[in-house]
XYZ file of N, CA and C in Angstrom:
717
model
N 3.896 -16.042 6.608
C 4.553 -14.740 6.460
C 4.454 -14.412 4.771
N 4.596 -15.282 4.075
C 4.560 -14.596 2.464
C 3.224 -14.297 2.153
N 2.354 -15.098 2.743
C 0.598 -14.756 2.411
C 0.614 -13.224 2.971
N 1.020 -13.029 4.087
C 0.586 -11.703 4.913
C 1.326 -10.654 3.975
N 2.561 -11.097 3.187
C 3.083 -9.851 2.175
C 2.318 -9.637 1.253
N 1.765 -10.513 0.676
C 1.030 -10.741 -0.331
C -0.510 -9.904 -0.154
N -0.803 -9.778 0.959
C -2.406 -8.940 1.603
C -1.654 -7.636 0.760
N -0.504 -6.944 1.010
C -0.288 -5.846 0.484
C -0.910 -5.567 -1.119
N -1.601 -4.695 -1.232
C -2.290 -4.576 -2.709
C -1.542 -4.465 -3.800
N -0.631 -3.362 -3.634
C 0.529 -3.125 -4.551
C 1.356 -4.482 -4.990
N 1.678 -4.913 -3.838
C 2.920 -6.125 -4.119
C 2.144 -7.269 -4.581
N 1.020 -7.292 -4.114
C 0.011 -8.411 -4.590
C -0.135 -8.212 -6.391
N -0.483 -7.102 -6.518
C -0.742 -6.667 -7.863
C 0.629 -7.213 -9.032
N 1.831 -6.448 -8.484
C 3.146 -6.427 -9.371
C 3.891 -7.943 -9.314
N 3.370 -8.819 -8.111
C 4.084 -10.326 -7.893
C 3.101 -10.718 -9.156
N 1.769 -10.590 -9.661
C 1.575 -11.542 -10.575
C 2.083 -11.568 -11.837
N 3.035 -10.303 -12.124
C 3.885 -9.886 -13.331
C 5.176 -10.503 -13.212
N 5.423 -11.211 -11.944
C 6.745 -11.654 -11.855
C 7.251 -12.861 -13.035
N 8.348 -13.027 -13.745
C 8.925 -13.858 -14.449
C 9.007 -15.023 -13.246
N 8.775 -16.268 -13.660
C 9.145 -17.719 -12.451
C 8.719 -17.434 -11.255
N 7.318 -17.020 -11.520
C 6.579 -16.532 -10.189
C 6.719 -17.522 -8.927
N 6.315 -18.546 -9.195
C 6.131 -19.830 -8.076
C 7.998 -19.968 -7.540
N 8.557 -19.858 -8.431
C 10.249 -20.091 -7.974
C 10.796 -19.094 -7.207
N 10.563 -17.712 -7.638
C 10.684 -16.323 -7.003
C 10.194 -16.458 -5.664
N 8.806 -16.773 -5.461
C 8.029 -16.695 -4.164
C 8.396 -17.855 -3.240
N 8.893 -19.144 -3.875
C 9.171 -20.259 -2.899
C 10.580 -19.568 -2.348
N 11.829 -18.936 -3.313
C 12.860 -18.512 -2.614
C 12.860 -17.267 -2.045
N 11.811 -16.376 -2.105
C 11.354 -15.252 -1.134
C 10.809 -15.910 0.153
N 10.194 -16.634 0.212
C 9.545 -17.483 1.510
C 10.596 -18.104 2.189
N 11.760 -18.321 1.689
C 13.152 -19.141 2.100
C 13.781 -17.942 3.094
N 13.776 -17.142 2.103
C 14.637 -15.882 2.712
C 14.042 -15.212 3.945
N 13.039 -15.153 3.600
C 12.198 -14.455 4.982
C 12.269 -15.509 6.025
N 11.847 -16.562 6.026
C 12.138 -17.452 7.080
C 13.408 -17.516 7.639
N 14.528 -17.602 6.925
C 15.897 -17.545 7.125
C 16.046 -16.416 8.107
N 15.844 -15.099 7.537
C 16.400 -13.951 8.371
C 15.603 -13.741 9.423
N 14.536 -14.293 9.668
C 13.273 -14.401 10.909
C 14.064 -14.888 11.850
N 14.767 -16.144 11.361
C 15.053 -17.088 12.553
C 16.510 -16.631 13.302
N 17.013 -15.613 12.387
C 18.060 -14.927 12.859
C 17.932 -13.655 13.677
N 16.326 -13.108 13.640
C 15.866 -12.201 14.550
C 15.559 -10.999 13.756
N 15.653 -11.077 12.406
C 15.411 -9.948 11.723
C 13.797 -9.683 11.322
N 13.368 -8.299 11.255
C 11.784 -7.925 10.959
C 11.519 -7.919 9.441
N 10.675 -7.796 9.287
C 10.033 -7.541 7.616
C 9.315 -6.197 7.976
N 9.476 -5.264 6.932
C 8.447 -4.210 6.778
C 8.471 -3.463 5.419
N 7.470 -2.820 5.235
C 7.457 -1.967 3.904
C 7.831 -0.611 4.429
N 8.536 0.033 3.508
C 9.174 1.599 3.594
C 8.047 2.118 2.190
N 9.037 2.445 1.405
C 8.213 3.180 0.211
C 7.715 2.030 -0.612
N 6.332 1.758 -0.647
C 5.815 0.556 -1.367
C 5.865 0.371 -2.724
N 6.303 -0.941 -3.199
C 6.335 -1.996 -2.524
C 7.628 -2.266 -2.033
N 8.542 -1.498 -1.377
C 9.717 -1.786 -1.098
C 9.908 -2.294 0.120
N 10.126 -3.758 0.376
C 10.068 -4.488 1.247
C 11.257 -4.597 1.961
N 11.394 -4.329 3.660
C 13.038 -4.244 3.895
C 13.108 -5.136 4.877
N 14.261 -5.732 4.915
C 14.603 -6.621 6.054
C 15.556 -6.083 6.944
N 15.382 -5.979 8.323
C 16.236 -5.132 9.305
C 15.522 -5.193 10.901
N 15.768 -4.306 11.367
C 15.226 -4.283 12.770
C 14.253 -3.267 12.990
N 13.048 -3.264 13.788
C 12.336 -2.136 13.936
C 11.906 -2.280 15.296
N 12.277 -1.675 16.438
C 11.752 -1.844 17.659
C 10.026 -1.596 18.019
N 9.421 -2.396 18.802
C 8.074 -2.071 18.869
C 7.659 -0.275 19.195
N 6.820 -0.399 18.144
C 6.169 1.181 18.563
C 7.161 2.216 17.907
N 8.244 1.668 17.440
C 9.257 2.776 16.968
C 8.662 3.418 15.494
N 8.974 4.874 15.418
C 8.554 5.486 14.143
C 9.520 5.162 12.786
N 10.871 4.670 13.303
C 11.589 4.656 12.522
C 12.299 3.337 12.574
N 12.773 2.512 11.600
C 13.510 1.256 11.777
C 14.970 1.511 12.171
N 15.276 0.706 13.054
C 16.856 0.791 13.598
C 18.004 0.405 12.616
N 17.483 -0.709 11.672
C 18.277 -1.271 10.865
C 17.729 -1.584 9.691
N 18.137 -1.181 8.549
C 17.704 -1.669 7.225
C 18.789 -2.635 6.483
N 18.642 -3.953 6.587
C 19.775 -4.730 6.397
C 19.922 -4.934 4.720
N 18.646 -5.076 4.056
C 18.598 -5.009 2.832
C 17.066 -4.975 2.378
N 16.722 -4.400 0.756
C 15.653 -4.170 0.458
C 15.432 -5.475 -0.720
N 14.024 -5.795 -1.018
C 13.665 -6.486 -1.908
C 12.520 -5.308 -2.665
N 13.074 -5.368 -4.155
C 12.090 -4.481 -4.694
C 11.928 -4.880 -5.946
N 10.778 -4.140 -6.790
C 10.622 -4.354 -8.339
C 11.505 -3.579 -9.370
N 12.384 -4.068 -9.571
C 13.374 -3.549 -10.540
C 12.617 -3.344 -12.012
N 11.896 -4.066 -12.022
C 10.863 -4.064 -13.557
C 9.531 -4.795 -13.335
N 8.651 -4.495 -13.931
C 7.427 -5.277 -13.802
C 7.740 -6.765 -13.813
N 8.673 -7.323 -14.324
C 8.746 -8.744 -14.310
C 10.279 -9.589 -13.261
N 10.466 -8.506 -12.546
C 11.879 -8.840 -12.007
C 11.621 -8.262 -10.495
N 11.977 -9.043 -9.436
C 12.360 -8.922 -7.891
C 13.997 -8.569 -8.033
N 14.249 -7.310 -7.383
C 15.773 -7.532 -7.099
C 16.193 -7.371 -5.366
N 17.100 -7.858 -5.019
C 17.462 -7.602 -3.668
C 18.812 -6.873 -3.624
N 18.683 -5.826 -3.042
C 19.715 -4.853 -2.926
C 20.443 -5.025 -1.643
N 21.747 -5.197 -1.377
C 22.609 -5.101 -0.635
C 23.220 -3.933 -0.530
N 24.284 -3.586 0.688
C 24.965 -2.008 0.701
C 25.597 -2.057 -0.384
N 26.207 -3.149 -0.988
C 27.255 -2.698 -2.315
C 26.907 -4.116 -3.393
N 26.115 -4.552 -3.329
C 25.964 -5.890 -4.262
C 24.321 -6.064 -4.366
N 24.030 -6.328 -5.687
C 22.453 -6.804 -5.798
C 22.295 -8.160 -6.428
N 21.246 -8.852 -6.261
C 20.689 -10.102 -7.194
C 19.307 -9.916 -7.648
N 19.162 -10.700 -8.884
C 17.870 -11.000 -9.145
C 17.272 -12.240 -8.719
N 15.645 -11.903 -8.302
C 15.273 -13.250 -8.104
C 14.508 -13.958 -9.391
N 14.629 -15.579 -9.583
C 15.481 -16.530 -8.500
C 16.769 -16.394 -8.637
N 17.421 -16.519 -7.591
C 18.851 -16.402 -7.210
C 19.470 -18.130 -7.718
N 20.564 -17.911 -8.170
C 21.349 -19.255 -8.048
C 21.579 -19.203 -6.860
N 21.976 -21.197 -6.401
C 22.144 -21.843 -5.523
C 23.629 -20.868 -4.702
N 24.482 -20.154 -5.324
C 25.757 -19.787 -4.795
C 25.263 -18.551 -4.360
N 24.295 -17.739 -5.051
C 23.991 -16.279 -4.887
C 23.236 -16.382 -3.466
N 22.232 -17.361 -3.208
C 21.253 -17.358 -2.133
C 22.011 -17.779 -0.762
N 23.138 -18.638 -1.180
C 24.050 -18.916 0.054
C 24.796 -17.726 0.583
N 25.415 -16.939 -0.431
C 26.097 -15.869 -0.166
C 25.101 -14.706 0.643
N 23.659 -14.960 0.155
C 23.007 -13.895 1.378
C 22.686 -14.428 2.375
N 22.524 -15.838 2.722
C 22.049 -16.044 3.957
C 23.526 -16.120 4.832
N 24.703 -16.095 3.920
C 25.942 -15.823 4.932
C 25.952 -14.425 5.426
N 25.494 -13.788 4.315
C 25.432 -12.102 4.865
C 24.677 -12.009 6.188
N 23.425 -12.538 6.057
C 22.092 -12.381 6.961
C 22.912 -13.053 8.423
N 23.549 -13.771 8.311
C 24.302 -14.789 9.631
C 25.325 -13.664 10.006
N 26.032 -13.348 9.399
C 27.154 -12.304 9.545
C 26.439 -11.169 10.395
N 25.454 -10.709 9.532
C 24.790 -9.479 10.042
C 24.266 -9.444 11.964
N 23.678 -10.848 12.016
C 23.482 -11.250 13.167
C 24.289 -11.040 14.403
N 25.373 -11.309 14.194
C 26.493 -11.300 14.919
C 27.095 -9.833 15.149
N 26.863 -8.876 14.304
C 27.189 -7.658 14.582
C 26.335 -6.599 14.922
N 25.165 -7.025 14.955
C 24.006 -6.101 15.519
C 23.480 -6.682 16.750
N 23.035 -5.729 17.602
C 22.356 -6.218 18.880
C 20.982 -5.906 18.465
N 20.361 -6.754 18.522
C 18.646 -7.077 18.152
C 18.171 -6.733 19.425
N 17.473 -5.928 19.551
C 16.601 -5.641 20.531
C 15.601 -6.777 21.043
N 15.288 -7.119 22.460
C 14.758 -8.530 22.897
C 13.140 -7.624 22.929
N 12.689 -6.663 22.929
C 11.176 -6.324 22.595
C 11.056 -5.804 21.093
N 10.388 -6.551 20.244
C 10.437 -6.137 18.651
C 9.134 -6.499 18.535
N 8.675 -5.740 17.356
C 7.518 -6.008 17.131
C 7.065 -6.843 16.113
N 7.773 -7.605 15.561
C 7.850 -8.786 14.712
C 7.942 -8.268 13.317
N 6.999 -8.933 12.646
C 6.853 -8.775 11.126
C 5.755 -7.411 10.650
N 6.328 -7.028 9.365
C 5.624 -5.557 9.350
C 5.100 -5.726 8.202
N 4.700 -6.745 7.291
C 4.339 -6.685 6.064
C 3.276 -5.839 5.753
N 2.166 -5.947 6.894
C 0.527 -5.050 6.520
C 0.472 -4.062 7.640
N 1.795 -3.697 8.213
C 1.692 -2.639 9.356
C 2.442 -1.496 8.768
N 1.658 -0.450 8.190
C 1.963 0.748 7.368
C 1.174 1.952 7.679
N 1.669 3.031 8.062
C 0.880 3.864 8.694
C 0.637 5.157 7.779
N 1.548 5.046 6.779
C 1.252 6.072 5.793
C 0.144 5.476 4.809
N -0.418 6.515 3.998
C -1.879 6.039 3.406
C -1.899 5.393 1.950
N -0.408 5.300 1.599
C -0.398 4.720 0.230
C -1.125 3.979 -0.146
N -0.632 2.677 0.492
C -1.425 1.615 0.318
C -2.702 1.337 0.300
N -3.394 2.330 1.411
C -5.023 2.335 1.616
C -5.413 3.202 0.585
N -4.838 4.165 0.062
C -5.412 4.910 -1.002
C -5.156 4.437 -2.384
N -3.954 3.406 -2.593
C -4.296 2.693 -3.856
C -5.293 1.947 -3.974
N -5.586 0.854 -2.853
C -6.523 0.119 -2.692
C -7.881 0.831 -3.050
N -8.317 1.605 -2.440
C -9.366 2.488 -2.463
C -9.386 3.201 -4.030
N -8.552 3.764 -4.543
C -8.648 4.190 -5.939
C -8.973 3.233 -6.938
N -8.467 1.986 -6.684
C -8.587 0.959 -7.534
C -10.169 0.271 -7.698
N -10.913 0.294 -6.258
C -12.186 0.271 -6.265
C -12.954 1.153 -6.467
N -12.596 2.282 -6.303
C -13.488 3.478 -7.331
C -13.565 3.448 -9.011
N -12.331 2.867 -9.342
C -12.136 2.749 -10.715
C -12.826 2.033 -11.255
N -13.268 0.619 -10.433
C -14.109 -0.587 -10.994
C -15.503 0.070 -10.799
N -15.640 0.889 -9.732
C -17.180 1.306 -9.400
C -17.356 2.521 -10.659
N -16.684 2.813 -11.045
C -17.155 3.838 -12.422
C -17.209 3.195 -13.527
N -16.738 2.012 -13.550
C -17.327 1.409 -14.786
C -18.633 0.829 -14.856
N -19.162 0.944 -13.589
C -20.599 0.644 -13.700
C -21.638 1.879 -14.139
N -22.654 1.784 -14.587
C -23.607 2.618 -15.010
C -24.024 3.246 -13.756
N -24.422 4.702 -13.911
C -24.984 5.185 -12.878
C -26.324 4.463 -12.144
N -26.992 3.835 -12.991
C -27.939 3.208 -12.158
C -27.401 2.119 -11.327
N -26.779 1.258 -11.661
C -26.064 0.252 -11.352
C -25.692 0.501 -9.989
N -24.670 1.680 -9.981
C -24.219 2.178 -8.751
C -25.340 2.550 -7.682
N -26.313 3.543 -8.187
C -27.608 3.765 -7.369
C -28.265 2.677 -6.799
N -28.338 1.305 -7.406
C -28.879 0.099 -7.048
C -28.109 -0.469 -5.876
N -26.781 -0.488 -6.060
C -25.894 -1.010 -5.231
C -26.235 0.250 -3.863
N -26.108 1.334 -4.010
C -26.165 2.224 -3.022
C -27.479 1.893 -2.272
N -28.509 1.701 -2.811
C -30.112 1.698 -2.278
C -29.904 0.606 -0.998
N -28.972 -0.505 -1.364
C -29.030 -1.738 -0.469
C -27.957 -1.657 0.616
N -26.804 -0.952 0.282
C -25.695 -0.844 1.327
C -25.661 -0.049 2.224
N -25.439 -0.353 3.356
C -25.394 0.426 4.534
C -24.795 1.921 4.399
N -25.278 2.716 5.036
C -24.642 3.818 4.958
C -23.417 4.192 6.121
N -23.520 3.054 7.177
C -22.890 3.383 8.044
C -21.145 2.477 7.656
N -20.153 3.546 7.649
C -18.928 2.970 7.138
C -18.313 2.045 8.308
N -17.527 0.981 7.152
C -17.078 -0.111 8.060
C -15.747 0.390 8.862
N -15.512 -0.142 9.649
C -14.266 0.724 10.721
C -13.289 -0.646 10.786
N -11.815 -0.343 10.806
C -10.755 -1.231 10.991
C -10.241 -0.573 11.770
N -9.254 -1.101 12.647
C -8.474 -0.624 13.314
C -6.807 -0.982 12.859
N -5.989 0.034 12.856
C -4.488 -0.365 12.564
C -3.992 0.449 13.709
N -2.935 1.489 13.051
C -2.164 2.125 14.296
C -3.298 3.324 14.484
N -4.018 3.598 13.867
C -5.081 4.503 13.938
C -6.466 3.741 13.300
N -7.570 4.543 14.208
C -8.873 4.148 13.349
C -9.106 4.837 12.097
N -9.429 3.822 11.076
C -9.821 4.822 9.866
C -10.927 4.109 9.184
N -11.882 5.101 8.433
C -13.031 4.675 8.004
C -13.043 4.033 6.412
N -13.517 3.065 6.050
C -13.597 2.410 4.816
C -14.705 2.966 3.965
N -14.155 4.065 3.084
C -15.158 4.480 2.487
C -15.712 3.668 0.974
N -17.173 4.166 0.723
C -17.664 3.187 -0.213
C -17.306 3.737 -1.336
N -16.793 2.931 -2.251
C -16.280 3.412 -3.730
C -17.599 3.804 -4.737
N -18.653 3.350 -4.338
C -19.703 3.606 -5.246
C -20.354 4.928 -4.854
N -20.143 5.456 -3.826
C -20.495 6.566 -3.128
C -19.537 7.783 -4.016
N -18.111 7.516 -4.040
C -17.325 8.359 -4.652
C -17.347 8.525 -6.061
N -17.741 7.418 -6.744
C -17.934 7.183 -8.113
C -19.041 7.964 -8.442
N -20.224 7.704 -7.979
C -21.424 8.231 -8.124
C -21.445 10.034 -7.975
N -20.768 10.586 -6.802
C -20.716 11.550 -6.526
C -19.747 12.257 -7.820
N -18.785 11.765 -8.572
C -18.033 12.490 -9.328
C -18.538 12.478 -10.631
N -19.491 11.416 -10.689
C -20.275 11.227 -11.904
C -21.573 11.879 -11.952
N -22.122 12.796 -10.969
C -22.869 13.666 -10.786
C -22.287 15.257 -10.968
N -21.187 15.085 -10.591
C -20.674 16.577 -10.610
C -20.152 16.863 -12.192
N -20.170 15.933 -12.972
C -19.734 15.983 -14.307
C -18.532 16.815 -14.774
N -17.563 16.622 -13.852
C -16.162 17.415 -13.925
C -16.231 18.699 -13.554
N -17.353 19.358 -12.720
C -16.971 20.806 -12.254
C -17.460 20.571 -10.854
N -16.509 21.455 -10.144
C -16.322 21.281 -8.695
C -17.716 21.966 -8.115
N -18.400 21.502 -7.199
C -19.673 21.624 -6.602
C -19.599 22.766 -5.891
N -18.421 23.472 -5.489
C -18.695 24.696 -4.503
C -18.370 25.984 -5.623
N -17.255 25.690 -6.386
C -17.016 27.192 -7.007
C -17.419 27.160 -8.786
N -17.725 25.855 -9.061
C -18.515 25.942 -10.054
C -17.432 25.526 -11.329
N -15.831 25.677 -10.799
C -14.980 25.661 -12.328
C -14.593 24.086 -12.511
N -14.120 24.185 -13.676
C -14.025 22.622 -14.257
C -12.885 21.976 -13.318
N -12.655 20.747 -13.531
C -11.552 19.908 -12.771
C -10.145 20.523 -13.200
N -9.083 20.789 -12.145
C -7.965 21.528 -13.047
C -7.189 20.359 -13.958
N -7.361 19.329 -13.783
C -6.649 18.363 -14.774
C -7.332 17.098 -14.863
N -6.712 16.073 -15.421
C -7.511 14.778 -16.107
C -6.619 14.049 -15.190
N -7.054 12.876 -14.543
C -6.311 11.838 -13.895
C -5.516 10.972 -14.849
N -4.189 10.720 -14.408
C -3.647 10.106 -15.699
C -3.729 8.636 -15.766
N -4.392 8.008 -14.711
C -4.711 6.490 -14.714
C -6.040 5.976 -15.003
N -6.977 6.841 -15.324
C -8.481 6.589 -15.606
C -8.964 7.598 -16.595
N -8.257 8.472 -16.663
C -8.824 9.953 -17.791
C -10.012 10.567 -17.400
N -10.153 10.563 -16.157
C -11.298 11.226 -15.360
C -10.922 12.962 -14.888
N -11.820 13.716 -15.001
C -11.541 14.627 -14.290
C -11.196 14.716 -12.945
N -10.271 15.401 -12.439
C -9.856 15.173 -10.858
C -10.379 16.338 -10.019
N -11.178 15.541 -9.419
C -11.961 16.142 -8.399
C -11.987 15.564 -7.034
N -12.112 15.982 -5.584
C -11.923 15.371 -4.283
C -13.259 15.080 -3.898
N -13.653 14.114 -3.371
C -14.830 13.730 -2.891
C -14.885 13.914 -1.401
N -15.494 15.020 -0.940
C -15.477 15.463 0.569
C -16.616 15.475 1.411
N -16.713 14.720 2.298
C -17.690 14.567 3.401
C -17.928 15.684 4.302
N -19.048 16.016 3.953
C -19.776 17.481 4.771
C -19.582 17.339 6.091
N -20.401 16.171 6.847
C -20.254 15.942 8.121
C -19.272 14.767 8.210
N -17.802 15.347 8.693
C -16.723 13.741 8.709
C -17.338 12.627 9.230
N -16.647 11.525 8.529
C -16.992 10.294 9.411
C -16.387 9.925 10.520
N -15.549 10.642 11.050
C -15.042 10.489 12.420
C -16.185 11.127 13.192
N -16.814 12.268 12.735
C -17.883 12.807 13.690
C -19.387 11.983 13.584
N -19.463 11.252 13.100
C -20.759 10.282 12.855
C -21.205 10.429 11.614
N -20.590 11.263 10.622
C -21.405 11.300 9.257
C -21.435 10.211 8.357
N -22.650 10.252 7.652
C -22.803 8.666 6.711
C -22.228 8.976 5.528
N -21.463 7.573 5.119
C -20.982 7.714 3.945
C -22.065 7.319 2.620
N -22.796 8.605 2.280
C -23.803 8.649 1.383
C -23.654 9.914 0.348
N -24.266 9.537 -0.711
C -24.376 10.725 -1.303
C -24.725 12.071 -1.241
N -25.844 12.099 0.049
C -26.146 13.307 0.757
C -25.420 13.837 1.512
N -24.275 13.189 1.737
C -22.938 14.039 2.791
C -21.752 14.067 1.977
N -22.080 14.229 0.567
C -20.851 14.444 -0.032
C -20.680 15.409 -0.855
N -19.603 15.809 -1.263
C -19.712 17.034 -2.397
C -18.241 16.660 -3.036
N -18.468 16.800 -4.332
C -17.146 16.595 -5.087
C -16.566 18.290 -5.701
N -15.234 18.123 -5.095
C -14.654 19.389 -5.232
C -13.378 19.473 -5.679
N -12.958 20.803 -6.323
C -11.848 21.005 -6.581
C -10.635 20.923 -5.671
N -9.181 20.886 -5.871
C -8.309 20.856 -4.495
C -8.649 22.065 -3.949
N -8.538 23.160 -4.534
C -8.361 24.429 -3.642
C -9.413 24.940 -2.932
N -10.849 24.208 -3.499
C -11.951 24.389 -2.633
C -11.964 23.450 -1.532
N -11.422 22.316 -1.586
C -11.746 21.179 -0.627
C -10.413 21.534 0.587
N -9.214 22.107 0.079
C -8.415 22.719 1.058
C -8.767 23.740 1.771
N -9.795 24.883 1.193
C -10.305 25.977 1.744
C -11.081 25.542 3.101
N -11.819 24.375 2.544
C -12.888 23.969 3.445
C -12.149 23.571 4.588
N -11.299 22.562 4.831
C -10.167 22.132 5.997
C -9.659 23.192 6.491
N -8.858 24.087 5.675
C -7.846 24.826 6.463
C -8.258 26.476 6.181
N -9.022 26.851 5.738
C -9.185 28.176 5.312
C -10.146 29.015 6.404
């Protein structure tokens, strides 16, 4: 279960910065296992805000958030109850208190028979997907244009597909990075400069648009994309 949680790219990245990481993850595994034995689910809400609670199968919202685990700062994980909180790693006394809290909650709540189980990688908001892809684009942007074009020459133009709650297309970060490079900071529709600079990589902010959507059979390739300012991009979709 803990390994499934660590698949989440934001949680994985930040967990590498934890103080006493091995001890913390060992306690987290114990807490997850114990609460699951008591019938509670695990799911992400605002990433990487990990919740313990109840979420019935196919439910849009959780029926109960018993407590949450989140990164209070880059080196610490904190468990927040309704009126009490603990930092991981916890003392034996605090760990015992938490387990008693979970057991007490088990008696108070009517847990549905039909549950979807664990939710550490079941999220339908695009935050994690976009985070992961932005990281990949940033790595692709570190290469030279020649290196990216070489990769593109041998990579498939057909996007890989994965199925979650809905089908999504995994875009090629080299296509995005090279498209932005060739646009050179200017919208390829209106010709205006990018409206601002991205905070995380200091590059001009343009959005790469697929001329023929991937969902309609469009290729994930340079000849099927344009780098657009946000206004032009929205105009194409909604104008």
